[in-house]
Structures are given as structure tokens and as C-alpha cells.
Amino acid sequence: DGGITQSPKYLFRKEGQNVTLSCEQNLNHDAMYWYRQDPGQGLRLIYYSQIVNDFQKGDIAEGYSVSREKKESFPLTVTSAQKNPTAFYLCASSILTPSNQPQHFGDGTRLSIL
Amino acid sequence: DAKTTQPTSMDCAEGRAANLPCNHSTISGNEYVYWYRQIHSQGPQYIIHGLKNNETNEMASLIITEDRKSSTLILPHATLRDTAVYYCIVRVDSNYQLIWGAGTKLIIKP
């Protein structure tokens, strides 16, 4: 089945450690997105990418990095510079044309601090 | 800041229609309204979207007022599995960004 796969489902980070969250899609979508969700709140955009080897910062990019080497993959690294990384991380993808098409989401990765 | 306003929570009896309101008084002419729902600890699920005409699909109906300042999502026959947080979102067209508020927690009661 086509969809978006995020792994792992749960992840624990030690102080000073970088961790990478995986996001893979087989929907042949051009655009991919990373969001962060804190308890009781809506989603906030971290980074997005509309084409391979190109990406843009969202509202809360500080302490995060991404890469887009392949169309189907958009990994997110939570660096040690992110001082409050505990959150639910969601990856999404969409087609770009027509521009009104919805984003579709994976089931998320829950990151916690040890 | 979110461009939409929704009630914090709502109840609905199982089998009845659930009507979820959303205000988006500052919406621009070319901005679409999207509805998603999120069941606890899962990723958001896309429901429906529209520009100015009413829309219907297998999940729900979307009614947008003529002035486009508000909309209503209708789940015609709510079931217990429809219990979730429902988000009404207006997209910022310049970068495809979705601006998310806190949504409406809908509880379907037996």
C-alpha cells in the first residue's frame, strides 16, 4: 500500500546527542514536510522540501537539520542545540500541482529525553 | 498565529450528525479551508477541503458560507470511532504551509 512510513515510533535521546528520525514515502509526492507537536497543541512546521536537494526552514527550524537526497526520503536530525526536543514529530508529503492538494501524514515519532 | 477559531470541545450522540464550526474571518480569496482529524497518538488524517463551494466525500461534508468567513464540517452519522481532535486549517499559499490551531476535541457518546 502507498503511504508514509516514519521510524522509529519511539526514540530516546541522551543529553548532547544528535538523533535522526526517518521518513519515507512511496506516493511519488514532490513535497515533504516535518512538523513538531507539543501536548494539547497544533502542529508547527520545522522544515519543508519541494524538490530533491532543496529545502526551506519553517517557523521553528533552530536546532534541527534535514536532507533531501532522494525524492522518497526526508530525514530529520534533532541536534544537541535543540534544548527542548521532547515532542511528537510528524512527517507529511503532498503533490505540488495542483497547489491545493492536501498533505498526507505518517504516524509520527515520539521523542523523549533520557 | 492560527488563522482559524474553533470551539475547544464538543459532544455528539452516536448516530447523530456532528456539526463542527470554524471561523476564518481573515481568509484571503485564494486560500483553501482544510479539515483534518487526529486520533490520540496518531498522525493527522485528511478529511476534506474546499475553496467556496460546498464539498462532500465519503467521510464528511464541508459547508462554507458565502462570505467565506466561516465553515462547518458535518459528519453525517457519527460513530464512536469519530472521537478525535478536529482541525480546521487555512493554508498560507506562498509556501504551502498549513497553520494549525489547537482544534476541537469531539467526543462521540453512546
PDB file of C-alpha atoms in Angstrom:
ATOM      1  CA  ASP A   1       0.000   0.000   0.000  1.00  0.00           C
ATOM      2  CA  GLY A   2       1.138   3.561  -0.692  1.00  0.00           C
ATOM      3  CA  GLY A   3       1.887   5.728   2.282  1.00  0.00           C
ATOM      4  CA  ILE A   4       4.318   7.483   4.555  1.00  0.00           C
ATOM      5  CA  THR A   5       6.463   5.483   6.945  1.00  0.00           C
ATOM      6  CA  GLN A   6       8.089   7.077   9.955  1.00  0.00           C
ATOM      7  CA  SER A   7      10.583   5.257  12.144  1.00  0.00           C
ATOM      8  CA  PRO A   8      11.181   4.609  14.887  1.00  0.00           C
ATOM      9  CA  LYS A   9       7.831   5.014  16.629  1.00  0.00           C
ATOM     10  CA  TYR A  10       9.549   5.883  19.924  1.00  0.00           C
ATOM     11  CA  LEU A  11      13.028   7.364  20.373  1.00  0.00           C
ATOM     12  CA  PHE A  12      15.042   8.388  23.386  1.00  0.00           C
ATOM     13  CA  ARG A  13      17.828  10.950  23.341  1.00  0.00           C
ATOM     14  CA  LYS A  14      20.623  11.457  25.806  1.00  0.00           C
ATOM     15  CA  GLU A  15      21.927  14.914  26.627  1.00  0.00           C
ATOM     16  CA  GLY A  16      24.304  16.217  23.957  1.00  0.00           C
ATOM     17  CA  GLN A  17      23.305  13.558  21.451  1.00  0.00           C
ATOM     18  CA  ASN A  18      22.081  14.029  17.894  1.00  0.00           C
ATOM     19  CA  VAL A  19      19.290  11.728  16.747  1.00  0.00           C
ATOM     20  CA  THR A  20      17.826  11.168  13.283  1.00  0.00           C
ATOM     21  CA  LEU A  21      14.174  10.464  12.524  1.00  0.00           C
ATOM     22  CA  SER A  22      13.355   8.633   9.328  1.00  0.00           C
ATOM     23  CA  CYS A  23      10.566   9.492   6.885  1.00  0.00           C
ATOM     24  CA  GLU A  24       9.974   7.539   3.674  1.00  0.00           C
ATOM     25  CA  GLN A  25       7.097   7.892   1.202  1.00  0.00           C
ATOM     26  CA  ASN A  26       6.124   5.780  -1.799  1.00  0.00           C
ATOM     27  CA  LEU A  27       3.411   8.130  -3.034  1.00  0.00           C
ATOM     28  CA  ASN A  28       5.689   9.789  -5.604  1.00  0.00           C
ATOM     29  CA  HIS A  29       4.989  13.134  -3.937  1.00  0.00           C
ATOM     30  CA  ASP A  30       7.295  16.043  -4.701  1.00  0.00           C
ATOM     31  CA  ALA A  31       6.919  17.899  -1.413  1.00  0.00           C
ATOM     32  CA  MET A  32       7.741  16.667   2.077  1.00  0.00           C
ATOM     33  CA  TYR A  33       7.353  18.352   5.461  1.00  0.00           C
ATOM     34  CA  TRP A  34       8.373  17.963   9.088  1.00  0.00           C
ATOM     35  CA  TYR A  35       6.149  19.164  11.919  1.00  0.00           C
ATOM     36  CA  ARG A  36       6.504  19.199  15.681  1.00  0.00           C
ATOM     37  CA  GLN A  37       3.512  18.756  18.001  1.00  0.00           C
ATOM     38  CA  ASP A  38       3.565  19.507  21.727  1.00  0.00           C
ATOM     39  CA  PRO A  39       0.832  18.203  24.073  1.00  0.00           C
ATOM     40  CA  GLY A  40      -2.560  19.825  23.536  1.00  0.00           C
ATOM     41  CA  GLN A  41      -1.331  21.965  20.682  1.00  0.00           C
ATOM     42  CA  GLY A  42      -1.472  22.042  16.911  1.00  0.00           C
ATOM     43  CA  LEU A  43       1.401  21.258  14.584  1.00  0.00           C
ATOM     44  CA  ARG A  44       4.287  23.640  13.907  1.00  0.00           C
ATOM     45  CA  LEU A  45       6.375  23.484  10.744  1.00  0.00           C
ATOM     46  CA  ILE A  46      10.085  22.708  11.139  1.00  0.00           C
ATOM     47  CA  TYR A  47      11.310  22.263   7.550  1.00  0.00           C
ATOM     48  CA  TYR A  48       9.846  21.534   4.155  1.00  0.00           C
ATOM     49  CA  SER A  49      11.197  20.481   0.779  1.00  0.00           C
ATOM     50  CA  GLN A  50       9.603  20.815  -2.634  1.00  0.00           C
ATOM     51  CA  ILE A  51      12.362  19.195  -4.675  1.00  0.00           C
ATOM     52  CA  VAL A  52      15.369  16.953  -4.212  1.00  0.00           C
ATOM     53  CA  ASN A  53      18.452  18.711  -2.811  1.00  0.00           C
ATOM     54  CA  ASP A  54      16.456  21.763  -1.758  1.00  0.00           C
ATOM     55  CA  PHE A  55      14.623  22.613   1.465  1.00  0.00           C
ATOM     56  CA  GLN A  56      13.378  25.637   3.399  1.00  0.00           C
ATOM     57  CA  LYS A  57      13.097  26.499   7.067  1.00  0.00           C
ATOM     58  CA  GLY A  58       9.717  26.624   8.728  1.00  0.00           C
ATOM     59  CA  ASP A  59       8.769  28.522  11.870  1.00  0.00           C
ATOM     60  CA  ILE A  60      10.876  26.511  14.335  1.00  0.00           C
ATOM     61  CA  ALA A  61      13.942  25.265  12.428  1.00  0.00           C
ATOM     62  CA  GLU A  62      16.523  26.141  15.104  1.00  0.00           C
ATOM     63  CA  GLY A  63      18.188  23.018  16.496  1.00  0.00           C
ATOM     64  CA  TYR A  64      17.068  20.831  13.591  1.00  0.00           C
ATOM     65  CA  SER A  65      18.569  19.836  10.248  1.00  0.00           C
ATOM     66  CA  VAL A  66      17.267  17.939   7.218  1.00  0.00           C
ATOM     67  CA  SER A  67      18.439  16.499   3.923  1.00  0.00           C
ATOM     68  CA  ARG A  68      16.621  15.538   0.725  1.00  0.00           C
ATOM     69  CA  GLU A  69      18.939  13.356  -1.328  1.00  0.00           C
ATOM     70  CA  LYS A  70      16.138  11.216  -2.725  1.00  0.00           C
ATOM     71  CA  LYS A  71      12.566  12.103  -3.647  1.00  0.00           C
ATOM     72  CA  GLU A  72      11.127   9.467  -1.331  1.00  0.00           C
ATOM     73  CA  SER A  73      13.205  10.249   1.758  1.00  0.00           C
ATOM     74  CA  PHE A  74      13.361  13.283   4.077  1.00  0.00           C
ATOM     75  CA  PRO A  75      15.212  12.511   7.325  1.00  0.00           C
ATOM     76  CA  LEU A  76      15.165  14.948  10.241  1.00  0.00           C
ATOM     77  CA  THR A  77      18.087  15.298  12.657  1.00  0.00           C
ATOM     78  CA  VAL A  78      17.392  16.692  16.099  1.00  0.00           C
ATOM     79  CA  THR A  79      20.698  18.180  17.181  1.00  0.00           C
ATOM     80  CA  SER A  80      22.061  18.823  20.654  1.00  0.00           C
ATOM     81  CA  ALA A  81      21.325  22.507  20.028  1.00  0.00           C
ATOM     82  CA  GLN A  82      17.598  21.769  20.372  1.00  0.00           C
ATOM     83  CA  LYS A  83      17.199  22.265  24.103  1.00  0.00           C
ATOM     84  CA  ASN A  84      13.612  21.072  24.373  1.00  0.00           C
ATOM     85  CA  PRO A  85      13.327  18.179  21.915  1.00  0.00           C
ATOM     86  CA  THR A  86      10.650  16.179  23.731  1.00  0.00           C
ATOM     87  CA  ALA A  87       7.682  16.184  21.349  1.00  0.00           C
ATOM     88  CA  PHE A  88       5.712  14.224  18.764  1.00  0.00           C
ATOM     89  CA  TYR A  89       7.275  14.587  15.306  1.00  0.00           C
ATOM     90  CA  LEU A  90       5.182  14.211  12.180  1.00  0.00           C
ATOM     91  CA  CYS A  91       6.253  13.881   8.579  1.00  0.00           C
ATOM     92  CA  ALA A  92       3.939  14.706   5.684  1.00  0.00           C
ATOM     93  CA  SER A  93       4.030  14.751   1.900  1.00  0.00           C
ATOM     94  CA  SER A  94       1.978  16.213  -0.915  1.00  0.00           C
ATOM     95  CA  ILE A  95       1.931  16.772  -4.641  1.00  0.00           C
ATOM     96  CA  LEU A  96       2.672  20.303  -5.769  1.00  0.00           C
ATOM     97  CA  THR A  97       0.351  20.632  -8.755  1.00  0.00           C
ATOM     98  CA  PRO A  98      -2.466  21.479  -8.425  1.00  0.00           C
ATOM     99  CA  SER A  99      -1.378  23.545  -5.452  1.00  0.00           C
ATOM    100  CA  ASN A 100      -4.482  22.912  -3.352  1.00  0.00           C
ATOM    101  CA  GLN A 101      -3.843  19.219  -2.826  1.00  0.00           C
ATOM    102  CA  PRO A 102      -3.743  18.116   0.839  1.00  0.00           C
ATOM    103  CA  GLN A 103      -0.763  16.940   2.816  1.00  0.00           C
ATOM    104  CA  HIS A 104      -0.803  13.336   3.987  1.00  0.00           C
ATOM    105  CA  PHE A 105       0.833  12.313   7.244  1.00  0.00           C
ATOM    106  CA  GLY A 106       2.770   9.440   8.728  1.00  0.00           C
ATOM    107  CA  ASP A 107       2.027   8.055  12.190  1.00  0.00           C
ATOM    108  CA  GLY A 108       4.758  10.032  13.901  1.00  0.00           C
ATOM    109  CA  THR A 109       7.803   9.524  16.099  1.00  0.00           C
ATOM    110  CA  ARG A 110       7.625  10.318  19.789  1.00  0.00           C
ATOM    111  CA  LEU A 111      10.967  11.643  21.059  1.00  0.00           C
ATOM    112  CA  SER A 112      11.825  11.798  24.734  1.00  0.00           C
ATOM    113  CA  ILE A 113      14.876  12.837  26.752  1.00  0.00           C
ATOM    114  CA  LEU A 114      16.593  10.271  28.978  1.00  0.00           C
TER     115      LEU A 114
ATOM    116  CA  ASP B   1      -0.791  32.522  14.760  1.00  0.00           C
ATOM    117  CA  ALA B   2      -3.604  30.261  13.579  1.00  0.00           C
ATOM    118  CA  LYS B   3      -5.949  31.882  11.110  1.00  0.00           C
ATOM    119  CA  THR B   4      -8.928  29.898  12.371  1.00  0.00           C
ATOM    120  CA  THR B   5     -11.031  29.770  15.550  1.00  0.00           C
ATOM    121  CA  GLN B   6     -12.717  26.587  16.760  1.00  0.00           C
ATOM    122  CA  PRO B   7     -14.519  25.575  19.955  1.00  0.00           C
ATOM    123  CA  THR B   8     -12.262  23.719  22.358  1.00  0.00           C
ATOM    124  CA  SER B   9     -14.572  20.716  22.720  1.00  0.00           C
ATOM    125  CA  MET B  10     -17.923  19.305  21.624  1.00  0.00           C
ATOM    126  CA  ASP B  11     -20.079  16.267  22.364  1.00  0.00           C
ATOM    127  CA  CYS B  12     -22.326  14.382  19.969  1.00  0.00           C
ATOM    128  CA  ALA B  13     -24.537  11.334  20.381  1.00  0.00           C
ATOM    129  CA  GLU B  14     -23.665   8.244  18.393  1.00  0.00           C
ATOM    130  CA  GLY B  15     -25.702   8.002  15.193  1.00  0.00           C
ATOM    131  CA  ARG B  16     -26.450  11.718  15.079  1.00  0.00           C
ATOM    132  CA  ALA B  17     -24.840  14.274  12.777  1.00  0.00           C
ATOM    133  CA  ALA B  18     -21.826  16.044  14.238  1.00  0.00           C
ATOM    134  CA  ASN B  19     -21.513  19.668  13.136  1.00  0.00           C
ATOM    135  CA  LEU B  20     -18.133  21.261  13.810  1.00  0.00           C
ATOM    136  CA  PRO B  21     -17.902  25.037  13.280  1.00  0.00           C
ATOM    137  CA  CYS B  22     -14.859  27.056  12.283  1.00  0.00           C
ATOM    138  CA  ASN B  23     -14.334  30.792  11.916  1.00  0.00           C
ATOM    139  CA  HIS B  24     -11.779  32.111   9.438  1.00  0.00           C
ATOM    140  CA  SER B  25     -12.746  35.743   9.106  1.00  0.00           C
ATOM    141  CA  THR B  26      -9.373  36.857   7.673  1.00  0.00           C
ATOM    142  CA  ILE B  27      -9.255  34.285   4.895  1.00  0.00           C
ATOM    143  CA  SER B  28      -7.993  35.526   1.535  1.00  0.00           C
ATOM    144  CA  GLY B  29      -9.749  34.926  -1.771  1.00  0.00           C
ATOM    145  CA  ASN B  30      -7.460  32.147  -2.946  1.00  0.00           C
ATOM    146  CA  GLU B  31      -6.960  30.338   0.360  1.00  0.00           C
ATOM    147  CA  TYR B  32      -8.481  26.909   0.820  1.00  0.00           C
ATOM    148  CA  VAL B  33     -10.013  25.555   4.026  1.00  0.00           C
ATOM    149  CA  TYR B  34      -8.778  22.098   5.052  1.00  0.00           C
ATOM    150  CA  TRP B  35     -10.112  19.746   7.712  1.00  0.00           C
ATOM    151  CA  TYR B  36      -8.037  17.060   9.377  1.00  0.00           C
ATOM    152  CA  ARG B  37      -8.632  14.903  12.412  1.00  0.00           C
ATOM    153  CA  GLN B  38      -6.183  13.310  14.800  1.00  0.00           C
ATOM    154  CA  ILE B  39      -6.856  10.300  16.950  1.00  0.00           C
ATOM    155  CA  HIS B  40      -4.664  10.132  20.016  1.00  0.00           C
ATOM    156  CA  SER B  41      -1.004   9.360  19.252  1.00  0.00           C
ATOM    157  CA  GLN B  42      -1.574   9.002  15.529  1.00  0.00           C
ATOM    158  CA  GLY B  43      -0.774  11.231  12.584  1.00  0.00           C
ATOM    159  CA  PRO B  44      -3.460  13.636  11.328  1.00  0.00           C
ATOM    160  CA  GLN B  45      -5.896  12.185   8.829  1.00  0.00           C
ATOM    161  CA  TYR B  46      -7.062  14.335   5.926  1.00  0.00           C
ATOM    162  CA  ILE B  47     -10.866  14.671   5.737  1.00  0.00           C
ATOM    163  CA  ILE B  48     -11.874  17.262   3.159  1.00  0.00           C
ATOM    164  CA  HIS B  49     -11.030  20.683   1.734  1.00  0.00           C
ATOM    165  CA  GLY B  50     -12.779  23.439  -0.200  1.00  0.00           C
ATOM    166  CA  LEU B  51     -12.497  26.947  -1.588  1.00  0.00           C
ATOM    167  CA  LYS B  52     -16.010  28.398  -1.786  1.00  0.00           C
ATOM    168  CA  ASN B  53     -18.387  25.669  -2.885  1.00  0.00           C
ATOM    169  CA  ASN B  54     -19.781  23.042  -0.565  1.00  0.00           C
ATOM    170  CA  GLU B  55     -17.941  19.767  -0.801  1.00  0.00           C
ATOM    171  CA  THR B  56     -18.857  16.176   0.062  1.00  0.00           C
ATOM    172  CA  ASN B  57     -16.883  12.971   0.124  1.00  0.00           C
ATOM    173  CA  GLU B  58     -17.235   9.548   1.709  1.00  0.00           C
ATOM    174  CA  MET B  59     -16.178  10.868   5.118  1.00  0.00           C
ATOM    175  CA  ALA B  60     -17.899  14.213   5.518  1.00  0.00           C
ATOM    176  CA  SER B  61     -19.459  17.342   4.066  1.00  0.00           C
ATOM    177  CA  LEU B  62     -17.982  20.818   4.155  1.00  0.00           C
ATOM    178  CA  ILE B  63     -20.278  23.831   4.143  1.00  0.00           C
ATOM    179  CA  ILE B  64     -18.586  27.195   3.500  1.00  0.00           C
ATOM    180  CA  THR B  65     -20.569  30.405   3.977  1.00  0.00           C
ATOM    181  CA  GLU B  66     -20.988  32.708   1.023  1.00  0.00           C
ATOM    182  CA  ASP B  67     -18.671  35.337   2.528  1.00  0.00           C
ATOM    183  CA  ARG B  68     -16.135  32.553   3.282  1.00  0.00           C
ATOM    184  CA  LYS B  69     -15.645  33.793   6.825  1.00  0.00           C
ATOM    185  CA  SER B  70     -16.758  30.509   8.381  1.00  0.00           C
ATOM    186  CA  SER B  71     -17.352  26.873   7.599  1.00  0.00           C
ATOM    187  CA  THR B  72     -18.911  23.764   9.128  1.00  0.00           C
ATOM    188  CA  LEU B  73     -17.706  20.192   8.898  1.00  0.00           C
ATOM    189  CA  ILE B  74     -20.543  17.685   9.034  1.00  0.00           C
ATOM    190  CA  LEU B  75     -20.084  14.031   9.953  1.00  0.00           C
ATOM    191  CA  PRO B  76     -23.496  12.690   8.934  1.00  0.00           C
ATOM    192  CA  HIS B  77     -23.768   9.647  11.219  1.00  0.00           C
ATOM    193  CA  ALA B  78     -21.189   9.865  13.969  1.00  0.00           C
ATOM    194  CA  THR B  79     -19.730   6.670  15.414  1.00  0.00           C
ATOM    195  CA  LEU B  80     -17.540   6.116  18.476  1.00  0.00           C
ATOM    196  CA  ARG B  81     -14.546   5.877  16.127  1.00  0.00           C
ATOM    197  CA  ASP B  82     -15.080   9.506  15.145  1.00  0.00           C
ATOM    198  CA  THR B  83     -13.896  10.626  18.587  1.00  0.00           C
ATOM    199  CA  ALA B  84     -10.807  12.722  17.793  1.00  0.00           C
ATOM    200  CA  VAL B  85      -9.404  16.244  17.653  1.00  0.00           C
ATOM    201  CA  TYR B  86     -10.623  18.012  14.513  1.00  0.00           C
ATOM    202  CA  TYR B  87      -8.523  20.751  12.961  1.00  0.00           C
ATOM    203  CA  CYS B  88      -9.791  23.444  10.626  1.00  0.00           C
ATOM    204  CA  ILE B  89      -6.862  24.961   8.727  1.00  0.00           C
ATOM    205  CA  VAL B  90      -6.312  27.723   6.223  1.00  0.00           C
ATOM    206  CA  ARG B  91      -3.223  27.313   4.129  1.00  0.00           C
ATOM    207  CA  VAL B  92      -0.723  30.082   3.513  1.00  0.00           C
ATOM    208  CA  ASP B  93      -0.389  29.800  -0.235  1.00  0.00           C
ATOM    209  CA  SER B  94       3.055  31.333  -0.568  1.00  0.00           C
ATOM    210  CA  ASN B  95       4.882  28.322   0.835  1.00  0.00           C
ATOM    211  CA  TYR B  96       2.236  25.613   1.143  1.00  0.00           C
ATOM    212  CA  GLN B  97       2.425  25.957   4.910  1.00  0.00           C
ATOM    213  CA  LEU B  98      -0.546  24.836   6.991  1.00  0.00           C
ATOM    214  CA  ILE B  99      -1.179  26.961  10.073  1.00  0.00           C
ATOM    215  CA  TRP B 100      -2.565  24.705  12.813  1.00  0.00           C
ATOM    216  CA  GLY B 101      -4.585  25.812  15.821  1.00  0.00           C
ATOM    217  CA  ALA B 102      -5.470  23.646  18.817  1.00  0.00           C
ATOM    218  CA  GLY B 103      -8.560  22.133  17.144  1.00  0.00           C
ATOM    219  CA  THR B 104     -11.871  20.870  18.550  1.00  0.00           C
ATOM    220  CA  LYS B 105     -11.948  17.747  20.682  1.00  0.00           C
ATOM    221  CA  LEU B 106     -15.045  15.876  19.534  1.00  0.00           C
ATOM    222  CA  ILE B 107     -16.377  13.189  21.860  1.00  0.00           C
ATOM    223  CA  ILE B 108     -18.994  10.807  20.495  1.00  0.00           C
ATOM    224  CA  LYS B 109     -21.151   9.383  23.267  1.00  0.00           C
ATOM    225  CA  PRO B 110     -23.035   6.070  23.090  1.00  0.00           C
TER     226      PRO B 110
END
